[in-house]
mmCIF file of N, CA and C in Angstrom:
data_model
loop_
_atom_site.group_PDB
_atom_site.id
_atom_site.type_symbol
_atom_site.label_atom_id
_atom_site.label_comp_id
_atom_site.label_asym_id
_atom_site.label_seq_id
_atom_site.Cartn_x
_atom_site.Cartn_y
_atom_site.Cartn_z
ATOM 1 N N UNK A 1 12.335 13.214 111.751
ATOM 2 C CA UNK A 1 12.725 13.175 110.371
ATOM 3 C C UNK A 1 11.476 13.347 109.512
ATOM 4 N N UNK A 2 11.561 14.141 108.479
ATOM 5 C CA UNK A 2 10.403 14.375 107.630
ATOM 6 C C UNK A 2 10.365 13.344 106.514
ATOM 7 N N UNK A 3 9.161 12.967 106.192
ATOM 8 C CA UNK A 3 8.973 12.017 105.101
ATOM 9 C C UNK A 3 8.785 12.769 103.804
ATOM 10 N N UNK A 4 9.302 12.199 102.743
ATOM 11 C CA UNK A 4 9.108 12.796 101.415
ATOM 12 C C UNK A 4 7.659 12.589 101.007
ATOM 13 N N UNK A 5 7.089 13.546 100.269
ATOM 14 C CA UNK A 5 5.708 13.364 99.828
ATOM 15 C C UNK A 5 5.616 12.183 98.869
ATOM 16 N N UNK A 6 4.474 11.509 98.865
ATOM 17 C CA UNK A 6 4.340 10.364 97.963
ATOM 18 C C UNK A 6 4.389 10.826 96.510
ATOM 19 N N UNK A 7 4.884 9.978 95.622
ATOM 20 C CA UNK A 7 4.939 10.375 94.216
ATOM 21 C C UNK A 7 3.538 10.557 93.652
ATOM 22 N N UNK A 8 3.426 11.452 92.689
ATOM 23 C CA UNK A 8 2.129 11.726 92.071
ATOM 24 C C UNK A 8 1.665 10.500 91.295
ATOM 25 N N UNK A 9 0.388 10.234 91.380
ATOM 26 C CA UNK A 9 -0.191 9.100 90.673
ATOM 27 C C UNK A 9 -0.411 9.501 89.219
ATOM 28 N N UNK A 10 0.313 8.869 88.243
ATOM 29 C CA UNK A 10 0.153 9.260 86.852
ATOM 30 C C UNK A 10 -1.247 9.008 86.321
ATOM 31 N N UNK A 11 -1.957 8.004 86.870
ATOM 32 C CA UNK A 11 -3.309 7.739 86.393
ATOM 33 C C UNK A 11 -4.258 8.858 86.821
ATOM 34 N N UNK A 12 -3.965 9.452 87.960
ATOM 35 C CA UNK A 12 -4.829 10.520 88.458
ATOM 36 C C UNK A 12 -4.640 11.817 87.686
ATOM 37 N N UNK A 13 -3.393 12.163 87.408
ATOM 38 C CA UNK A 13 -3.117 13.424 86.749
ATOM 39 C C UNK A 13 -3.030 13.295 85.242
ATOM 40 N N UNK A 14 -2.718 12.140 84.740
ATOM 41 C CA UNK A 14 -2.597 11.930 83.301
ATOM 42 C C UNK A 14 -1.290 12.478 82.773
ATOM 43 N N UNK A 15 -0.912 12.000 81.628
ATOM 44 C CA UNK A 15 0.321 12.468 80.998
ATOM 45 C C UNK A 15 0.090 13.847 80.396
ATOM 46 N N UNK A 16 1.093 14.665 80.474
ATOM 47 C CA UNK A 16 0.985 16.024 79.931
ATOM 48 C C UNK A 16 1.041 15.991 78.420
ATOM 49 N N UNK A 17 0.283 16.866 77.809
ATOM 50 C CA UNK A 17 0.289 16.991 76.355
ATOM 51 C C UNK A 17 1.574 17.693 75.931
ATOM 52 N N UNK A 18 2.188 17.289 74.802
ATOM 53 C CA UNK A 18 3.465 17.892 74.394
ATOM 54 C C UNK A 18 3.402 19.403 74.185
ATOM 55 N N UNK A 19 2.224 19.929 73.843
ATOM 56 C CA UNK A 19 2.142 21.372 73.579
ATOM 57 C C UNK A 19 1.716 22.165 74.811
ATOM 58 N N UNK A 20 1.641 21.511 75.955
ATOM 59 C CA UNK A 20 1.234 22.212 77.154
ATOM 60 C C UNK A 20 2.265 23.280 77.513
ATOM 61 N N UNK A 21 1.819 24.496 77.671
ATOM 62 C CA UNK A 21 2.705 25.611 77.960
ATOM 63 C C UNK A 21 3.109 26.393 76.724
ATOM 64 N N UNK A 22 2.806 25.872 75.542
ATOM 65 C CA UNK A 22 3.208 26.561 74.317
ATOM 66 C C UNK A 22 2.494 27.911 74.144
ATOM 67 N N UNK A 23 1.191 28.023 74.460
ATOM 68 C CA UNK A 23 0.565 29.352 74.349
ATOM 69 C C UNK A 23 1.232 30.408 75.228
ATOM 70 N N UNK A 24 1.623 30.031 76.443
ATOM 71 C CA UNK A 24 2.302 30.995 77.330
ATOM 72 C C UNK A 24 3.638 31.413 76.740
ATOM 73 N N UNK A 25 4.358 30.453 76.145
ATOM 74 C CA UNK A 25 5.640 30.783 75.527
ATOM 75 C C UNK A 25 5.439 31.705 74.324
ATOM 76 N N UNK A 26 4.419 31.438 73.519
ATOM 77 C CA UNK A 26 4.138 32.297 72.362
ATOM 78 C C UNK A 26 3.767 33.708 72.799
ATOM 79 N N UNK A 27 2.934 33.813 73.811
ATOM 80 C CA UNK A 27 2.521 35.136 74.301
ATOM 81 C C UNK A 27 3.719 35.896 74.865
ATOM 82 N N UNK A 28 4.550 35.220 75.635
ATOM 83 C CA UNK A 28 5.708 35.891 76.233
ATOM 84 C C UNK A 28 6.677 36.369 75.157
ATOM 85 N N UNK A 29 6.959 35.533 74.137
ATOM 86 C CA UNK A 29 7.844 35.978 73.055
ATOM 87 C C UNK A 29 7.231 37.179 72.344
ATOM 88 N N UNK A 30 5.916 37.121 72.090
ATOM 89 C CA UNK A 30 5.253 38.243 71.419
ATOM 90 C C UNK A 30 5.354 39.532 72.208
ATOM 91 N N UNK A 31 5.180 39.447 73.520
ATOM 92 C CA UNK A 31 5.295 40.644 74.359
ATOM 93 C C UNK A 31 6.728 41.152 74.414
ATOM 94 N N UNK A 32 7.690 40.235 74.383
ATOM 95 C CA UNK A 32 9.096 40.650 74.349
ATOM 96 C C UNK A 32 9.399 41.422 73.063
ATOM 97 N N UNK A 33 8.806 40.974 71.962
ATOM 98 C CA UNK A 33 9.043 41.647 70.673
ATOM 99 C C UNK A 33 8.544 43.084 70.720
ATOM 100 N N UNK A 34 7.483 43.326 71.458
ATOM 101 C CA UNK A 34 6.915 44.672 71.546
ATOM 102 C C UNK A 34 7.610 45.545 72.592
ATOM 103 N N UNK A 35 8.810 45.171 72.988
ATOM 104 C CA UNK A 35 9.505 45.910 74.032
ATOM 105 C C UNK A 35 9.847 47.338 73.631
ATOM 106 N N UNK A 36 10.333 47.535 72.417
ATOM 107 C CA UNK A 36 10.748 48.880 72.004
ATOM 108 C C UNK A 36 9.550 49.812 71.853
ATOM 109 N N UNK A 37 8.469 49.408 71.156
ATOM 110 C CA UNK A 37 7.352 50.351 71.050
ATOM 111 C C UNK A 37 6.628 50.624 72.370
ATOM 112 N N UNK A 38 6.733 49.716 73.336
ATOM 113 C CA UNK A 38 6.001 49.899 74.594
ATOM 114 C C UNK A 38 6.878 50.459 75.710
ATOM 115 N N UNK A 39 8.075 50.888 75.401
ATOM 116 C CA UNK A 39 9.026 51.396 76.401
ATOM 117 C C UNK A 39 9.279 50.356 77.487
ATOM 118 N N UNK A 40 9.372 49.111 77.103
ATOM 119 C CA UNK A 40 9.689 47.964 77.956
ATOM 120 C C UNK A 40 8.616 47.609 78.977
ATOM 121 N N UNK A 41 7.442 48.198 78.903
ATOM 122 C CA UNK A 41 6.364 47.843 79.829
ATOM 123 C C UNK A 41 5.861 46.428 79.524
ATOM 124 N N UNK A 42 5.700 46.102 78.237
ATOM 125 C CA UNK A 42 5.188 44.779 77.883
ATOM 126 C C UNK A 42 6.196 43.667 78.157
ATOM 127 N N UNK A 43 7.466 44.013 78.297
ATOM 128 C CA UNK A 43 8.460 43.009 78.656
ATOM 129 C C UNK A 43 8.179 42.499 80.068
ATOM 130 N N UNK A 44 7.810 43.400 80.955
ATOM 131 C CA UNK A 44 7.467 42.984 82.322
ATOM 132 C C UNK A 44 6.231 42.094 82.330
ATOM 133 N N UNK A 45 5.251 42.424 81.500
ATOM 134 C CA UNK A 45 4.066 41.574 81.381
ATOM 135 C C UNK A 45 4.464 40.214 80.812
ATOM 136 N N UNK A 46 5.360 40.216 79.823
ATOM 137 C CA UNK A 46 5.851 38.963 79.249
ATOM 138 C C UNK A 46 6.586 38.116 80.273
ATOM 139 N N UNK A 47 7.341 38.760 81.146
ATOM 140 C CA UNK A 47 8.044 38.031 82.203
ATOM 141 C C UNK A 47 7.053 37.391 83.167
ATOM 142 N N UNK A 48 5.998 38.116 83.514
ATOM 143 C CA UNK A 48 4.965 37.573 84.401
ATOM 144 C C UNK A 48 4.276 36.377 83.739
ATOM 145 N N UNK A 49 3.974 36.498 82.440
ATOM 146 C CA UNK A 49 3.357 35.383 81.706
ATOM 147 C C UNK A 49 4.306 34.187 81.679
ATOM 148 N N UNK A 50 5.591 34.436 81.467
ATOM 149 C CA UNK A 50 6.566 33.346 81.425
ATOM 150 C C UNK A 50 6.652 32.634 82.766
ATOM 151 N N UNK A 51 6.704 33.403 83.861
ATOM 152 C CA UNK A 51 6.752 32.768 85.180
ATOM 153 C C UNK A 51 5.453 32.020 85.488
ATOM 154 N N UNK A 52 4.313 32.571 85.060
ATOM 155 C CA UNK A 52 3.027 31.917 85.323
ATOM 156 C C UNK A 52 2.888 30.629 84.503
ATOM 157 N N UNK A 53 3.361 30.632 83.264
ATOM 158 C CA UNK A 53 3.238 29.453 82.416
ATOM 159 C C UNK A 53 4.318 28.427 82.632
ATOM 160 N N UNK A 54 5.308 28.765 83.404
ATOM 161 C CA UNK A 54 6.454 27.872 83.613
ATOM 162 C C UNK A 54 6.068 26.579 84.336
ATOM 163 N N UNK A 55 5.159 26.663 85.283
ATOM 164 C CA UNK A 55 4.794 25.494 86.062
ATOM 165 C C UNK A 55 4.088 24.420 85.255
ATOM 166 N N UNK A 56 3.271 24.819 84.290
ATOM 167 C CA UNK A 56 2.517 23.830 83.525
ATOM 168 C C UNK A 56 3.208 23.448 82.224
ATOM 169 N N UNK A 57 4.265 24.134 81.869
ATOM 170 C CA UNK A 57 4.936 23.864 80.590
ATOM 171 C C UNK A 57 5.845 22.653 80.714
ATOM 172 N N UNK A 58 5.997 21.958 79.603
ATOM 173 C CA UNK A 58 6.941 20.845 79.551
ATOM 174 C C UNK A 58 7.517 20.770 78.145
ATOM 175 N N UNK A 59 8.566 20.018 78.006
ATOM 176 C CA UNK A 59 9.175 19.830 76.694
ATOM 177 C C UNK A 59 9.759 21.101 76.129
ATOM 178 N N UNK A 60 9.522 21.314 74.847
ATOM 179 C CA UNK A 60 10.077 22.462 74.131
ATOM 180 C C UNK A 60 9.540 23.784 74.672
ATOM 181 N N UNK A 61 8.273 23.804 75.062
ATOM 182 C CA UNK A 61 7.700 25.042 75.607
ATOM 183 C C UNK A 61 8.414 25.439 76.893
ATOM 184 N N UNK A 62 8.751 24.469 77.738
ATOM 185 C CA UNK A 62 9.461 24.761 78.989
ATOM 186 C C UNK A 62 10.856 25.313 78.695
ATOM 187 N N UNK A 63 11.509 24.743 77.680
ATOM 188 C CA UNK A 63 12.834 25.230 77.290
ATOM 189 C C UNK A 63 12.738 26.684 76.835
ATOM 190 N N UNK A 64 11.711 27.000 76.043
ATOM 191 C CA UNK A 64 11.545 28.378 75.570
ATOM 192 C C UNK A 64 11.234 29.328 76.716
ATOM 193 N N UNK A 65 10.392 28.910 77.643
ATOM 194 C CA UNK A 65 10.062 29.781 78.777
ATOM 195 C C UNK A 65 11.295 30.020 79.641
ATOM 196 N N UNK A 66 12.073 28.977 79.885
ATOM 197 C CA UNK A 66 13.313 29.161 80.652
ATOM 198 C C UNK A 66 14.273 30.093 79.920
ATOM 199 N N UNK A 67 14.337 29.984 78.602
ATOM 200 C CA UNK A 67 15.197 30.866 77.805
ATOM 201 C C UNK A 67 14.706 32.315 77.886
ATOM 202 N N UNK A 68 13.381 32.518 77.882
ATOM 203 C CA UNK A 68 12.828 33.870 77.993
ATOM 204 C C UNK A 68 13.212 34.506 79.330
ATOM 205 N N UNK A 69 13.093 33.736 80.388
ATOM 206 C CA UNK A 69 13.430 34.258 81.717
ATOM 207 C C UNK A 69 14.918 34.570 81.803
ATOM 208 N N UNK A 70 15.743 33.683 81.280
ATOM 209 C CA UNK A 70 17.199 33.900 81.282
ATOM 210 C C UNK A 70 17.565 35.130 80.443
ATOM 211 N N UNK A 71 16.931 35.283 79.283
ATOM 212 C CA UNK A 71 17.181 36.437 78.418
ATOM 213 C C UNK A 71 16.797 37.734 79.130
ATOM 214 N N UNK A 72 15.637 37.738 79.774
ATOM 215 C CA UNK A 72 15.191 38.942 80.473
ATOM 216 C C UNK A 72 16.199 39.374 81.525
ATOM 217 N N UNK A 73 16.614 38.441 82.387
ATOM 218 C CA UNK A 73 17.499 38.831 83.477
ATOM 219 C C UNK A 73 18.887 39.216 82.987
ATOM 220 N N UNK A 74 19.375 38.592 81.923
ATOM 221 C CA UNK A 74 20.681 39.016 81.398
ATOM 222 C C UNK A 74 20.610 40.427 80.836
ATOM 223 N N UNK A 75 19.525 40.748 80.150
ATOM 224 C CA UNK A 75 19.374 42.101 79.590
ATOM 225 C C UNK A 75 19.179 43.120 80.708
ATOM 226 N N UNK A 76 18.463 42.759 81.753
ATOM 227 C CA UNK A 76 18.271 43.692 82.875
ATOM 228 C C UNK A 76 19.615 44.082 83.481
ATOM 229 N N UNK A 77 20.477 43.091 83.738
ATOM 230 C CA UNK A 77 21.755 43.413 84.380
ATOM 231 C C UNK A 77 22.680 44.190 83.448
ATOM 232 N N UNK A 78 22.666 43.891 82.157
ATOM 233 C CA UNK A 78 23.451 44.690 81.208
ATOM 234 C C UNK A 78 22.918 46.120 81.145
ATOM 235 N N UNK A 79 21.598 46.277 81.174
ATOM 236 C CA UNK A 79 21.003 47.617 81.135
ATOM 237 C C UNK A 79 21.380 48.416 82.380
ATOM 238 N N UNK A 80 21.293 47.804 83.536
ATOM 239 C CA UNK A 80 21.660 48.488 84.777
ATOM 240 C C UNK A 80 23.130 48.916 84.731
ATOM 241 N N UNK A 81 23.992 48.009 84.307
ATOM 242 C CA UNK A 81 25.418 48.334 84.229
ATOM 243 C C UNK A 81 25.712 49.466 83.258
ATOM 244 N N UNK A 82 25.083 49.422 82.095
ATOM 245 C CA UNK A 82 25.326 50.490 81.111
ATOM 246 C C UNK A 82 24.763 51.829 81.586
ATOM 247 N N UNK A 83 23.603 51.824 82.244
ATOM 248 C CA UNK A 83 23.059 53.081 82.755
ATOM 249 C C UNK A 83 23.944 53.676 83.847
ATOM 250 N N UNK A 84 24.444 52.838 84.735
ATOM 251 C CA UNK A 84 25.339 53.339 85.789
ATOM 252 C C UNK A 84 26.596 53.936 85.165
ATOM 253 N N UNK A 85 27.182 53.240 84.211
ATOM 254 C CA UNK A 85 28.377 53.741 83.542
ATOM 255 C C UNK A 85 28.094 55.038 82.783
ATOM 256 N N UNK A 86 26.924 55.119 82.131
ATOM 257 C CA UNK A 86 26.568 56.340 81.398
ATOM 258 C C UNK A 86 26.385 57.518 82.349
ATOM 259 N N UNK A 87 25.706 57.298 83.458
ATOM 260 C CA UNK A 87 25.471 58.388 84.416
ATOM 261 C C UNK A 87 26.787 58.874 85.016
ATOM 262 N N UNK A 88 27.641 57.933 85.397
ATOM 263 C CA UNK A 88 28.949 58.323 85.943
ATOM 264 C C UNK A 88 29.759 59.076 84.890
ATOM 265 N N UNK A 89 29.675 58.641 83.651
ATOM 266 C CA UNK A 89 30.422 59.303 82.578
ATOM 267 C C UNK A 89 29.920 60.716 82.328
ATOM 268 N N UNK A 90 28.604 60.930 82.408
ATOM 269 C CA UNK A 90 28.071 62.263 82.175
ATOM 270 C C UNK A 90 28.321 63.194 83.366
ATOM 271 N N UNK A 91 28.411 62.642 84.574
ATOM 272 C CA UNK A 91 28.705 63.469 85.746
ATOM 273 C C UNK A 91 30.138 63.985 85.673
ATOM 274 N N UNK A 92 31.060 63.112 85.289
ATOM 275 C CA UNK A 92 32.431 63.560 85.056
ATOM 276 C C UNK A 92 32.503 64.049 83.616
ATOM 277 N N UNK A 93 32.585 65.324 83.462
ATOM 278 C CA UNK A 93 32.456 65.961 82.159
ATOM 279 C C UNK A 93 33.465 65.428 81.145
ATOM 280 N N UNK A 94 34.628 65.056 81.597
ATOM 281 C CA UNK A 94 35.669 64.619 80.668
ATOM 282 C C UNK A 94 35.328 63.276 80.010
ATOM 283 N N UNK A 95 34.434 62.500 80.622
ATOM 284 C CA UNK A 95 34.089 61.184 80.082
ATOM 285 C C UNK A 95 32.770 61.177 79.293
ATOM 286 N N UNK A 96 32.323 62.321 78.833
ATOM 287 C CA UNK A 96 31.072 62.397 78.070
ATOM 288 C C UNK A 96 31.093 61.479 76.846
ATOM 289 N N UNK A 97 32.208 61.351 76.114
ATOM 290 C CA UNK A 97 32.197 60.393 74.986
ATOM 291 C C UNK A 97 31.932 58.946 75.430
ATOM 292 N N UNK A 98 32.420 58.579 76.605
ATOM 293 C CA UNK A 98 32.148 57.229 77.120
ATOM 294 C C UNK A 98 30.658 57.080 77.418
ATOM 295 N N UNK A 99 30.038 58.128 77.936
ATOM 296 C CA UNK A 99 28.598 58.112 78.196
ATOM 297 C C UNK A 99 27.802 57.954 76.924
ATOM 298 N N UNK A 100 28.234 58.632 75.873
ATOM 299 C CA UNK A 100 27.548 58.492 74.586
ATOM 300 C C UNK A 100 27.703 57.072 74.031
ATOM 301 N N UNK A 101 28.860 56.491 74.226
ATOM 302 C CA UNK A 101 29.070 55.098 73.787
ATOM 303 C C UNK A 101 28.173 54.162 74.591
ATOM 304 N N UNK A 102 27.987 54.443 75.878
ATOM 305 C CA UNK A 102 27.092 53.622 76.704
ATOM 306 C C UNK A 102 25.648 53.727 76.227
ATOM 307 N N UNK A 103 25.222 54.933 75.863
ATOM 308 C CA UNK A 103 23.867 55.093 75.342
ATOM 309 C C UNK A 103 23.698 54.346 74.018
ATOM 310 N N UNK A 104 24.715 54.382 73.176
ATOM 311 C CA UNK A 104 24.678 53.597 71.945
ATOM 312 C C UNK A 104 24.625 52.100 72.270
ATOM 313 N N UNK A 105 25.377 51.695 73.288
ATOM 314 C CA UNK A 105 25.341 50.296 73.726
ATOM 315 C C UNK A 105 23.960 49.884 74.217
ATOM 316 N N UNK A 106 23.261 50.778 74.929
ATOM 317 C CA UNK A 106 21.898 50.494 75.374
ATOM 318 C C UNK A 106 20.960 50.301 74.188
ATOM 319 N N UNK A 107 21.106 51.157 73.185
ATOM 320 C CA UNK A 107 20.276 51.029 71.983
ATOM 321 C C UNK A 107 20.534 49.688 71.292
ATOM 322 N N UNK A 108 21.803 49.329 71.154
ATOM 323 C CA UNK A 108 22.157 48.056 70.512
ATOM 324 C C UNK A 108 21.662 46.881 71.360
ATOM 325 N N UNK A 109 21.742 47.001 72.682
ATOM 326 C CA UNK A 109 21.259 45.940 73.565
ATOM 327 C C UNK A 109 19.759 45.715 73.385
ATOM 328 N N UNK A 110 18.994 46.789 73.282
ATOM 329 C CA UNK A 110 17.549 46.643 73.105
ATOM 330 C C UNK A 110 17.206 46.106 71.719
ATOM 331 N N UNK A 111 17.967 46.491 70.712
ATOM 332 C CA UNK A 111 17.760 45.894 69.379
ATOM 333 C C UNK A 111 18.070 44.403 69.409
ATOM 334 N N UNK A 112 19.168 44.022 70.068
ATOM 335 C CA UNK A 112 19.528 42.611 70.172
ATOM 336 C C UNK A 112 18.440 41.824 70.907
ATOM 337 N N UNK A 113 17.896 42.395 71.974
ATOM 338 C CA UNK A 113 16.827 41.750 72.732
ATOM 339 C C UNK A 113 15.616 41.504 71.837
ATOM 340 N N UNK A 114 15.242 42.495 71.043
ATOM 341 C CA UNK A 114 14.092 42.356 70.162
ATOM 342 C C UNK A 114 14.355 41.329 69.070
ATOM 343 N N UNK A 115 15.526 41.360 68.469
ATOM 344 C CA UNK A 115 15.857 40.390 67.417
ATOM 345 C C UNK A 115 15.903 38.983 67.988
ATOM 346 N N UNK A 116 16.498 38.813 69.161
ATOM 347 C CA UNK A 116 16.549 37.491 69.795
ATOM 348 C C UNK A 116 15.144 36.996 70.115
ATOM 349 N N UNK A 117 14.248 37.895 70.487
ATOM 350 C CA UNK A 117 12.863 37.518 70.758
ATOM 351 C C UNK A 117 12.151 37.074 69.481
ATOM 352 N N UNK A 118 12.395 37.779 68.383
ATOM 353 C CA UNK A 118 11.796 37.391 67.101
ATOM 354 C C UNK A 118 12.298 36.013 66.690
ATOM 355 N N UNK A 119 13.594 35.781 66.822
ATOM 356 C CA UNK A 119 14.147 34.475 66.460
ATOM 357 C C UNK A 119 13.607 33.370 67.369
ATOM 358 N N UNK A 120 13.435 33.653 68.644
ATOM 359 C CA UNK A 120 12.860 32.675 69.561
ATOM 360 C C UNK A 120 11.426 32.334 69.205
ATOM 361 N N UNK A 121 10.635 33.355 68.833
ATOM 362 C CA UNK A 121 9.260 33.115 68.433
ATOM 363 C C UNK A 121 9.193 32.288 67.153
ATOM 364 N N UNK A 122 10.039 32.619 66.173
ATOM 365 C CA UNK A 122 10.064 31.843 64.931
ATOM 366 C C UNK A 122 10.485 30.401 65.186
ATOM 367 N N UNK A 123 11.442 30.209 66.079
ATOM 368 C CA UNK A 123 11.884 28.865 66.423
ATOM 369 C C UNK A 123 10.762 28.073 67.092
ATOM 370 N N UNK A 124 10.019 28.703 67.977
ATOM 371 C CA UNK A 124 8.915 28.030 68.649
ATOM 372 C C UNK A 124 7.797 27.700 67.674
ATOM 373 N N UNK A 125 7.518 28.623 66.756
ATOM 374 C CA UNK A 125 6.436 28.401 65.790
ATOM 375 C C UNK A 125 6.813 27.342 64.760
ATOM 376 N N UNK A 126 8.098 27.160 64.520
ATOM 377 C CA UNK A 126 8.501 26.177 63.507
ATOM 378 C C UNK A 126 8.459 24.751 64.050
ATOM 379 N N UNK A 127 8.227 24.595 65.349
ATOM 380 C CA UNK A 127 8.085 23.265 65.939
ATOM 381 C C UNK A 127 6.864 22.588 65.325
ATOM 382 N N UNK A 128 7.000 21.342 64.965
ATOM 383 C CA UNK A 128 5.922 20.609 64.288
ATOM 384 C C UNK A 128 4.868 20.073 65.232
ATOM 385 N N UNK A 129 5.138 20.066 66.531
ATOM 386 C CA UNK A 129 4.119 19.604 67.490
ATOM 387 C C UNK A 129 3.074 20.681 67.673
ATOM 388 N N UNK A 130 1.791 20.343 67.656
ATOM 389 C CA UNK A 130 0.753 21.370 67.811
ATOM 390 C C UNK A 130 0.732 21.962 69.198
#
């Protein structure tokens, strides 16, 4: 039978500061906002920053980082689904209007992602904890 590891000694590690992880959350939101001008390259960098800062974040910063990761993966799956539907629609010539609607949906999805990122950044910055 395996033994559970001993609990961490709070005196050794000290209590975490309330703003720990906030810089990573700010950077990730900022990179998410730049998704449209960077052709979504900076979104991947933002995701890496979010995953890297997730371990040390706590409190509100951890909530924001978890929200960033959740937002990224939901948008990825919607994007994949819309692209598949658009490609299938364009291959079948009769469904070209559906393909155009899918492309419009992709544009709206990316606008929504950027707006949600701006609102997330403003929400994080409005927190009164340093």
